[in-house]
Short mmCIF file of C-alpha atoms in Angstrom, two decimals:
data_model
loop_
_atom_site.label_atom_id
_atom_site.label_comp_id
_atom_site.label_asym_id
_atom_site.label_seq_id
_atom_site.Cartn_x
_atom_site.Cartn_y
_atom_site.Cartn_z
CA MET A 1 0.00 0.00 0.00
CA GLU A 2 1.53 3.30 -1.03
CA SER A 3 -0.47 5.53 1.22
CA ALA A 4 -3.70 5.79 3.09
CA THR A 5 -4.35 9.41 3.86
CA VAL A 6 -7.28 10.39 6.01
CA THR A 7 -8.19 14.01 5.64
CA LEU A 8 -11.34 14.21 7.73
CA GLY A 9 -10.41 12.42 10.88
CA GLY A 10 -6.69 12.88 11.24
CA HIS A 11 -5.69 9.22 10.86
CA ALA A 12 -2.81 10.02 8.54
CA HIS A 13 -0.07 7.44 8.69
CA GLU A 14 2.83 8.36 10.91
CA GLU A 15 5.47 7.70 8.28
CA GLU A 16 3.93 10.15 5.83
CA HIS A 17 2.69 13.07 7.83
CA HIS A 18 3.77 14.73 11.04
CA GLY A 19 1.99 17.49 12.90
CA PRO A 20 -1.65 18.43 12.68
CA PRO A 21 -3.82 16.84 9.99
CA GLU A 22 -4.10 18.69 6.72
CA ALA A 23 -7.08 21.01 6.43
CA ASN A 24 -10.07 19.43 4.78
CA GLN A 25 -10.56 21.10 1.43
CA SER A 26 -14.10 19.89 0.84
CA SER A 27 -15.83 23.07 -0.10
CA ARG A 28 -17.11 24.51 -3.34
CA ILE A 29 -16.38 27.98 -2.16
CA ASP A 30 -12.92 29.31 -1.41
CA ARG A 31 -11.92 29.41 2.24
CA GLN A 32 -11.62 33.18 2.48
CA THR A 33 -15.14 33.78 1.15
CA LEU A 34 -16.55 31.01 3.31
CA GLY A 35 -14.79 32.54 6.30
CA ILE A 36 -16.29 35.99 5.79
CA LEU A 37 -19.75 34.48 5.23
CA LEU A 38 -19.53 32.55 8.49
CA PHE A 39 -18.29 35.68 10.22
CA ILE A 40 -21.27 37.59 8.82
CA VAL A 41 -23.61 34.91 10.16
CA SER A 42 -22.17 35.52 13.62
CA GLU A 43 -22.52 39.27 13.11
CA VAL A 44 -26.17 38.87 12.13
CA MET A 45 -26.70 37.13 15.48
CA LEU A 46 -24.98 39.99 17.28
CA PHE A 47 -27.15 42.58 15.57
CA GLY A 48 -30.13 40.31 16.19
CA ALA A 49 -29.52 40.56 19.94
CA PHE A 50 -29.55 44.36 19.74
CA PHE A 51 -32.67 44.38 17.57
CA ALA A 52 -34.35 42.04 20.06
CA SER A 53 -33.71 44.64 22.77
CA TYR A 54 -34.95 47.39 20.49
CA PHE A 55 -38.21 45.63 19.61
CA PHE A 56 -38.73 44.62 23.24
CA LEU A 57 -38.57 48.30 24.09
CA ARG A 58 -40.87 49.32 21.25
CA VAL A 59 -43.44 46.52 21.50
CA VAL A 60 -43.43 45.24 25.09
CA VAL A 61 -42.59 48.40 27.01
CA ASP A 62 -44.60 50.37 24.42
CA PRO A 63 -43.80 54.01 25.26
CA PRO A 64 -46.57 56.52 24.42
CA SER A 65 -44.50 58.04 21.65
CA TRP A 66 -41.39 57.13 19.71
CA PRO A 67 -38.91 58.68 20.13
CA PRO A 68 -40.01 59.48 23.70
CA HIS A 69 -40.86 63.11 24.29
CA PRO A 70 -38.90 65.47 24.10
CA TYR A 71 -36.28 63.64 22.03
CA GLU A 72 -36.11 63.83 18.25
CA LEU A 73 -34.11 61.91 15.72
CA PRO A 74 -32.49 63.70 12.75
CA VAL A 75 -34.32 61.63 10.12
CA ALA A 76 -33.33 63.80 7.15
CA VAL A 77 -29.63 63.95 7.96
CA ALA A 78 -29.55 60.23 8.66
CA GLY A 79 -31.39 59.71 5.35
CA VAL A 80 -28.67 61.56 3.48
CA ASN A 81 -26.10 59.51 5.39
CA THR A 82 -27.94 56.36 4.35
CA ALA A 83 -27.76 57.42 0.70
CA ILE A 84 -24.02 58.02 1.12
CA LEU A 85 -23.44 54.58 2.57
CA VAL A 86 -25.60 52.83 -0.01
CA SER A 87 -23.68 54.66 -2.73
CA SER A 88 -20.51 53.12 -1.39
CA SER A 89 -21.90 49.67 -2.16
CA PHE A 90 -22.10 50.74 -5.80
CA THR A 91 -18.54 52.04 -5.80
CA ILE A 92 -17.08 48.89 -4.21
CA HIS A 93 -19.02 46.84 -6.75
CA TYR A 94 -17.61 49.06 -9.51
CA ALA A 95 -14.11 48.45 -8.12
CA LEU A 96 -14.57 44.71 -8.26
CA GLU A 97 -16.18 44.72 -11.68
CA SER A 98 -13.22 46.79 -12.87
CA ILE A 99 -10.59 44.36 -11.63
CA ARG A 100 -12.57 41.43 -13.03
CA ARG A 101 -12.16 43.11 -16.43
CA GLY A 102 -8.49 43.89 -15.76
CA ASN A 103 -9.09 47.61 -15.24
CA ARG A 104 -6.71 48.48 -12.38
CA GLN A 105 -7.47 52.19 -12.53
CA GLY A 106 -11.15 51.47 -12.04
CA LEU A 107 -10.28 49.27 -9.07
CA LYS A 108 -8.27 52.04 -7.44
CA LEU A 109 -10.92 54.66 -8.16
CA GLY A 110 -13.71 52.46 -6.81
CA LEU A 111 -11.81 51.65 -3.64
CA VAL A 112 -10.84 55.25 -2.95
CA LEU A 113 -14.40 56.44 -3.53
CA THR A 114 -15.75 53.71 -1.28
CA TRP A 115 -13.32 54.62 1.45
CA LEU A 116 -14.20 58.31 1.18
CA LEU A 117 -17.94 57.60 1.27
CA GLY A 118 -17.50 55.32 4.28
CA ALA A 119 -15.41 57.90 6.10
CA THR A 120 -17.97 60.59 5.29
CA PHE A 121 -20.72 58.42 6.72
CA LEU A 122 -18.76 57.88 9.89
CA PHE A 123 -17.95 61.60 10.18
CA ILE A 124 -21.61 62.55 9.78
CA GLN A 125 -22.63 59.97 12.36
CA VAL A 126 -20.13 61.26 14.90
CA ASN A 127 -21.34 64.78 14.13
CA GLU A 128 -24.90 63.55 14.71
CA TYR A 129 -23.93 62.16 18.12
CA VAL A 130 -22.40 65.52 19.06
CA HIS A 131 -25.51 67.50 18.15
CA ILE A 132 -28.34 65.04 18.82
CA GLY A 133 -29.09 66.34 22.31
CA PHE A 134 -29.27 63.14 24.33
CA SER A 135 -26.78 60.53 25.51
CA ALA A 136 -26.75 56.77 26.04
CA ARG A 137 -27.73 57.41 29.68
CA ASP A 138 -31.03 59.06 28.72
CA LEU A 139 -33.67 56.37 29.18
CA ALA A 140 -33.59 52.95 27.57
CA PHE A 141 -34.30 54.81 24.34
CA GLY A 142 -30.90 56.54 24.46
CA SER A 143 -29.15 53.28 25.36
CA ILE A 144 -30.64 51.31 22.50
CA PHE A 145 -30.18 54.16 20.01
CA TYR A 146 -26.49 54.53 20.80
CA GLY A 147 -26.12 50.76 21.14
CA LEU A 148 -27.49 49.99 17.68
CA THR A 149 -26.03 52.91 15.79
CA GLY A 150 -22.74 52.65 17.69
CA LEU A 151 -22.48 48.93 16.99
CA HIS A 152 -23.02 49.67 13.32
CA GLY A 153 -20.53 52.54 13.42
CA ALA A 154 -17.93 50.18 14.84
CA HIS A 155 -18.55 47.88 11.89
CA VAL A 156 -18.11 50.76 9.46
CA PHE A 157 -14.82 51.53 11.17
CA VAL A 158 -13.65 47.92 10.78
CA GLY A 159 -14.80 47.99 7.16
CA LEU A 160 -12.78 51.15 6.58
CA MET A 161 -9.71 49.40 7.97
CA LEU A 162 -10.24 46.48 5.59
CA LEU A 163 -10.78 48.91 2.71
CA SER A 164 -7.59 50.75 3.66
CA PHE A 165 -5.57 47.55 3.36
CA ALA A 166 -7.26 46.68 0.05
CA THR A 167 -6.64 50.19 -1.30
CA ILE A 168 -2.98 50.18 -0.34
CA ARG A 169 -2.54 46.79 -1.96
CA ALA A 170 -4.39 47.97 -5.07
CA PHE A 171 -1.98 50.90 -5.45
CA ARG A 172 0.89 48.45 -5.05
CA GLY A 173 -0.49 46.38 -7.93
CA HIS A 174 -1.39 43.32 -5.89
CA PHE A 175 -4.67 42.36 -7.55
CA GLY A 176 -5.48 40.68 -10.87
CA PRO A 177 -8.55 39.75 -12.95
CA ALA A 178 -8.61 36.05 -11.92
CA ALA A 179 -11.01 35.34 -9.04
CA LYS A 180 -8.23 34.00 -6.82
CA ASP A 181 -6.15 37.12 -7.47
CA HIS A 182 -8.58 39.69 -6.06
CA LEU A 183 -9.92 37.90 -3.00
CA GLY A 184 -8.31 40.71 -0.99
CA VAL A 185 -10.98 43.02 -2.42
CA GLU A 186 -13.79 40.47 -2.76
CA VAL A 187 -13.83 39.60 0.94
CA PRO A 188 -13.87 43.23 2.22
CA GLY A 189 -16.47 43.90 -0.49
CA ILE A 190 -18.81 41.27 0.90
CA TYR A 191 -18.29 42.64 4.40
CA TRP A 192 -18.96 46.17 3.19
CA HIS A 193 -22.25 45.13 1.59
CA PHE A 194 -23.24 43.49 4.87
CA VAL A 195 -22.48 46.73 6.72
CA ASP A 196 -24.65 48.61 4.21
CA VAL A 197 -27.56 46.19 4.56
CA MET A 198 -27.37 46.43 8.35
CA TRP A 199 -27.50 50.20 8.16
CA ILE A 200 -30.52 50.12 5.86
CA ILE A 201 -32.26 47.97 8.47
CA VAL A 202 -31.08 50.12 11.39
CA TYR A 203 -32.16 53.33 9.67
CA THR A 204 -35.55 51.96 8.66
CA THR A 205 -36.39 50.54 12.07
CA VAL A 206 -34.83 53.11 14.40
CA TYR A 207 -35.37 56.35 12.48
CA ILE A 208 -38.48 55.67 10.37
CA LEU A 209 -40.79 53.04 11.84
CA MET B 1 -29.48 23.28 -2.00
CA HIS B 2 -26.73 25.76 -2.62
CA ASN B 3 -25.61 28.95 -0.95
CA PRO B 4 -27.36 31.92 -2.62
CA LEU B 5 -24.65 34.25 -1.34
CA ARG B 6 -21.36 33.12 -2.82
CA SER B 7 -19.62 36.25 -4.01
CA GLU B 8 -19.48 40.02 -3.80
CA ALA B 9 -21.72 40.23 -6.86
CA ASP B 10 -24.40 38.16 -5.07
CA ALA B 11 -24.04 40.38 -1.99
CA PHE B 12 -24.40 43.49 -4.14
CA ARG B 13 -27.65 42.17 -5.64
CA TRP B 14 -28.96 41.66 -2.10
CA VAL B 15 -28.02 45.22 -1.19
CA VAL B 16 -29.95 46.56 -4.18
CA VAL B 17 -33.02 44.42 -3.49
CA ILE B 18 -33.04 45.19 0.24
CA GLY B 19 -32.42 48.87 -0.48
CA LEU B 20 -35.39 49.04 -2.85
CA GLY B 21 -37.56 47.25 -0.31
CA ALA B 22 -36.47 49.68 2.39
CA VAL B 23 -37.28 52.66 0.14
CA SER B 24 -40.82 51.36 -0.33
CA VAL B 25 -41.21 50.80 3.43
CA ILE B 26 -39.86 54.27 4.23
CA GLY B 27 -42.09 55.88 1.59
CA LEU B 28 -45.20 54.09 2.82
CA THR B 29 -44.42 54.94 6.44
CA LEU B 30 -43.84 58.63 5.73
CA LEU B 31 -46.95 58.88 3.54
CA THR B 32 -49.29 56.95 5.83
CA ARG B 33 -48.70 55.56 9.31
CA PRO B 34 -45.82 53.50 10.78
CA VAL B 35 -48.11 50.48 11.26
CA PHE B 36 -48.59 50.20 7.49
CA GLY B 37 -44.83 50.35 7.04
CA VAL B 38 -44.38 47.57 9.59
CA VAL B 39 -46.95 45.37 7.85
CA TRP B 40 -45.42 46.06 4.45
CA ALA B 41 -41.92 45.35 5.82
CA ALA B 42 -43.14 42.04 7.29
CA LEU B 43 -44.68 41.10 3.94
CA LEU B 44 -41.49 41.98 2.10
CA ILE B 45 -39.35 40.01 4.56
CA GLY B 46 -41.60 36.97 4.14
CA PHE B 47 -41.49 37.33 0.37
CA GLY B 48 -37.71 37.78 0.47
CA VAL B 49 -37.20 34.67 2.58
CA GLY B 50 -39.35 32.71 0.11
CA VAL B 51 -37.41 34.00 -2.89
CA ALA B 52 -34.09 33.24 -1.15
CA TYR B 53 -35.28 29.70 -0.40
CA ARG B 54 -36.43 29.12 -3.96
CA SER B 55 -33.26 30.52 -5.49
CA SER B 56 -31.09 28.31 -3.30
CA ARG B 57 -32.78 25.08 -4.34
CA GLY B 58 -30.97 22.69 -6.64
CA SER B 59 -27.30 22.49 -7.59
CA LEU B 60 -25.54 25.11 -9.64
CA PRO B 61 -24.23 24.03 -13.06
CA ARG B 62 -20.49 23.79 -12.71
CA SER B 63 -17.38 22.08 -13.94
CA VAL B 64 -14.64 20.51 -11.87
CA GLU B 65 -11.05 21.68 -12.23
CA LEU B 66 -8.71 18.85 -13.25
CA THR B 67 -5.05 18.25 -12.42
CA LYS B 68 -2.75 17.26 -15.28
CA GLY B 69 -0.49 14.21 -14.96
CA GLY B 70 1.71 14.19 -18.04
CA ASP B 71 4.06 11.34 -17.06
CA GLY B 72 2.43 8.63 -19.19
CA ARG B 73 1.03 6.75 -16.23
CA ARG B 74 -2.66 5.84 -16.40
CA ARG B 75 -4.52 6.93 -13.30
CA LEU B 76 -7.86 5.63 -12.11
CA LEU B 77 -9.94 7.32 -9.44
CA VAL B 78 -12.25 4.90 -7.65
CA VAL B 79 -15.08 6.25 -5.51
CA ALA B 80 -16.86 3.77 -3.30
CA ASN B 81 -18.00 3.41 0.26
CA GLU B 82 -19.65 0.20 1.45
CA THR B 83 -19.07 -1.41 -1.90
CA VAL B 84 -15.34 -0.66 -1.93
CA GLY B 85 -14.44 -4.32 -1.40
CA GLY B 86 -16.95 -5.69 -3.89
CA GLU B 87 -15.87 -8.28 -6.45
CA ALA B 88 -17.47 -6.43 -9.34
CA LEU B 89 -15.48 -3.32 -8.50
CA LEU B 90 -12.20 -5.19 -8.15
CA GLU B 91 -12.86 -6.86 -11.49
CA GLU B 92 -13.43 -3.47 -13.09
CA ILE B 93 -10.19 -2.14 -11.58
CA ARG B 94 -8.33 -5.21 -12.76
CA ASN B 95 -9.60 -4.68 -16.31
CA ARG B 96 -8.70 -1.00 -16.26
CA GLY B 97 -5.18 -1.71 -14.95
CA ARG B 98 -4.20 -4.25 -17.54
CA GLY B 99 -1.31 -3.66 -19.94
CA GLY B 100 0.49 -0.62 -18.65
CA ASP B 101 1.78 1.49 -15.81
CA SER B 102 -1.31 2.28 -13.77
CA GLU B 103 -2.10 3.90 -10.48
CA VAL B 104 -5.32 3.72 -8.52
CA MET B 105 -6.62 6.14 -5.96
CA VAL B 106 -9.52 4.97 -3.84
CA VAL B 107 -11.71 7.64 -2.27
CA THR B 108 -14.11 6.48 0.38
CA PRO B 109 -16.62 9.11 1.48
CA ALA B 110 -17.27 9.01 5.19
CA LEU B 111 -21.03 8.77 5.57
CA ALA B 112 -22.53 9.61 8.93
CA ALA B 113 -25.09 7.21 10.34
CA SER B 114 -27.89 9.76 10.17
CA ARG B 115 -28.66 13.27 9.03
CA ALA B 116 -28.56 14.40 12.66
CA ALA B 117 -25.09 12.88 13.08
CA HIS B 118 -23.98 14.60 9.88
CA TRP B 119 -25.17 18.02 11.00
CA ALA B 120 -23.64 17.48 14.45
CA SER B 121 -20.33 16.51 12.79
CA ASP B 122 -20.54 13.18 14.62
CA VAL B 123 -18.54 11.44 11.91
CA ASP B 124 -15.68 9.82 13.82
CA GLU B 125 -17.18 6.35 13.60
CA ALA B 126 -18.05 6.83 9.93
CA ILE B 127 -14.48 7.89 9.18
CA GLU B 128 -13.07 4.91 11.02
CA LEU B 129 -15.35 2.47 9.20
CA ALA B 130 -14.55 4.08 5.87
CA ARG B 131 -10.84 3.90 6.62
CA GLN B 132 -11.04 0.20 7.48
CA ARG B 133 -12.94 -0.57 4.28
CA MET B 134 -10.57 1.53 2.21
CA GLU B 135 -7.43 -0.11 3.62
CA LEU B 136 -8.81 -3.57 2.96
CA SER B 137 -9.63 -2.59 -0.61
CA LEU B 138 -6.13 -1.14 -1.09
CA ILE B 139 -4.67 -4.50 -0.05
CA GLU B 140 -6.93 -6.23 -2.58
CA ILE B 141 -5.95 -3.80 -5.33
CA GLU B 142 -2.24 -4.24 -4.60
CA ARG B 143 -2.77 -7.98 -4.90
CA LEU B 144 -3.89 -7.25 -8.46
CA GLY B 145 -0.42 -5.80 -9.05
CA LEU B 146 -1.49 -2.18 -9.18
CA LYS B 147 -0.11 0.81 -7.32
CA ALA B 148 -2.82 2.09 -5.04
CA LYS B 149 -3.40 4.79 -2.52
CA GLY B 150 -6.49 5.93 -0.69
CA GLU B 151 -8.18 8.80 1.02
CA ILE B 152 -11.24 9.36 3.15
CA GLY B 153 -13.43 11.88 1.39
CA ASP B 154 -16.21 14.29 2.10
CA SER B 155 -19.61 12.78 2.89
CA ASP B 156 -20.90 14.17 -0.42
CA PRO B 157 -19.38 11.81 -3.02
CA ASN B 158 -19.30 14.52 -5.69
CA VAL B 159 -17.39 16.84 -3.41
CA ALA B 160 -15.07 13.96 -2.50
CA ILE B 161 -14.39 13.40 -6.21
CA GLU B 162 -13.69 17.09 -6.75
CA ASP B 163 -11.29 17.14 -3.81
CA ALA B 164 -9.46 14.08 -5.06
CA LEU B 165 -9.11 15.50 -8.57
CA ARG B 166 -7.29 18.52 -7.17
CA VAL B 167 -4.40 16.30 -6.08
CA PHE B 168 -4.75 13.23 -8.28
CA PRO B 169 -4.53 13.68 -12.08
CA ALA B 170 -7.04 10.95 -12.93
CA ASP B 171 -7.67 9.80 -16.49
CA GLU B 172 -10.85 8.00 -15.60
CA ILE B 173 -13.30 7.72 -12.72
CA VAL B 174 -15.08 4.63 -11.48
CA ILE B 175 -18.02 5.10 -9.13
CA SER B 176 -19.23 2.05 -7.30
CA THR B 177 -22.72 1.87 -5.83
CA HIS B 178 -25.23 -0.59 -4.48
CA PRO B 179 -27.95 -1.76 -6.90
CA PRO B 180 -30.50 0.96 -7.75
CA ASP B 181 -33.12 -0.27 -5.27
CA ARG B 182 -30.69 0.15 -2.33
CA SER B 183 -28.41 2.96 -3.41
CA ARG B 184 -28.72 6.40 -1.85
CA TRP B 185 -26.01 7.68 -4.17
CA LEU B 186 -28.07 6.76 -7.21
CA GLU B 187 -31.11 8.33 -5.59
CA HIS B 188 -29.10 11.55 -5.31
CA GLU B 189 -27.86 11.24 -8.91
CA VAL B 190 -24.21 11.08 -7.90
CA VAL B 191 -23.17 9.41 -11.15
CA GLU B 192 -25.16 11.80 -13.37
CA ARG B 193 -23.76 14.82 -11.55
CA ALA B 194 -20.22 13.52 -11.91
CA ARG B 195 -20.76 13.01 -15.65
CA ASP B 196 -22.17 16.52 -15.99
CA GLU B 197 -19.49 18.25 -13.97
CA ILE B 198 -16.31 16.39 -14.86
CA ASP B 199 -14.70 16.23 -18.26
CA LEU B 200 -13.44 12.65 -17.77
CA PRO B 201 -14.87 9.21 -18.58
CA VAL B 202 -17.05 8.09 -15.67
CA THR B 203 -17.84 4.41 -15.28
CA HIS B 204 -20.61 3.24 -12.97
CA VAL B 205 -20.16 -0.16 -11.35
CA VAL B 206 -22.99 -1.80 -9.47
CA VAL B 207 -21.87 -4.01 -6.61
CA ASP B 208 -24.46 -6.31 -5.10
CA LEU B 209 -22.94 -7.19 -1.76
CA VAL B 210 -25.90 -9.45 -0.90
CA ALA B 211 -25.37 -11.49 -4.00
CA GLU B 212 -21.62 -11.58 -3.43
CA GLY B 213 -22.15 -12.64 0.17
CA VAL B 214 -19.92 -9.91 1.56
CA THR B 215 -20.57 -8.94 5.14
CA LYS B 216 -20.91 -5.24 5.73
CA ASN B 217 -19.02 -3.44 8.46
#
């Protein structure tokens, strides 16, 4: 017998393989993309916990008005901010479509625009916190508002970090048209879309409904 | 089923769809009352979940990437689980290995005892049983005078084939199953899927262990 390799259970023969068993490669999706999808699943659960608190407050506690008097939410400004963030999904998609076609300039432009839009969103949100007129200590309303929007803001910040790395690498010529050659943009791109979707949900539920 | 979210392009489509849905909810809420927006949002979410479920049904058309050999050796990839020691399969391997330098790789998918065990990753026993069967079959194949090696594969035989083809430059694939009335692999169209996805000759061998009098593990 030449070899009898066991990849799932780690029964590899001693004479052939030392150390931990080789990673099982049974997946029809590359490991990086699968990793970010699993991470997003965990993030959905995290946001779900915050939304559960929010809906408990809205439905079970049922305050007479929302937001509670005398607080007001800057719906219009947040709406503009929402448009800015959603626009960044289009620019990151443009960046990826560009590199898929071998257009490196388009990749760089798309990434820079995405980063700028994301940073603008974060700046406006911080500015909103400064001028909104209540803090996280003002009723459960303040806690859940800052909890949800702050949690999302932290995700935007992480997304901006990922985009920064991708942008730097793009300017260094790291990415290519083949799918395996631009995973460094694909994975942050998926994360960025997730951040956008979460904001759409946060804005709709917290500011509008 | 397949994952409906496999790439950035898929994620972008979801952003657009969810964004449009949100615009309609926001518009309805601002024009009427929040309760109508909530009802409309609930309807859209239900509809979206249904669409996502429908779009994830079935397997995606795909082709498997092959590794090139190029050293003149003929390589045979054998995929079998309980039937791996069957006489009919060994006879097929013997015929394929005649008259030349040949190498056989046996892939034995580790099948969990139940769906619950599969989802709970309780596959240790399945892996051990598969390994025992595979090693016995390797001994039998070496008795035929052929070079042979083996690997425990993914519980999905088609995925196990794809994995094996990444490291083994096969010229031909032999899939061994129970007879049609007892074969789960045939029920799941493993052979048809392999023929559709892989640009290599695929031979299907039916092994009737009952008729051969082989005792299962």
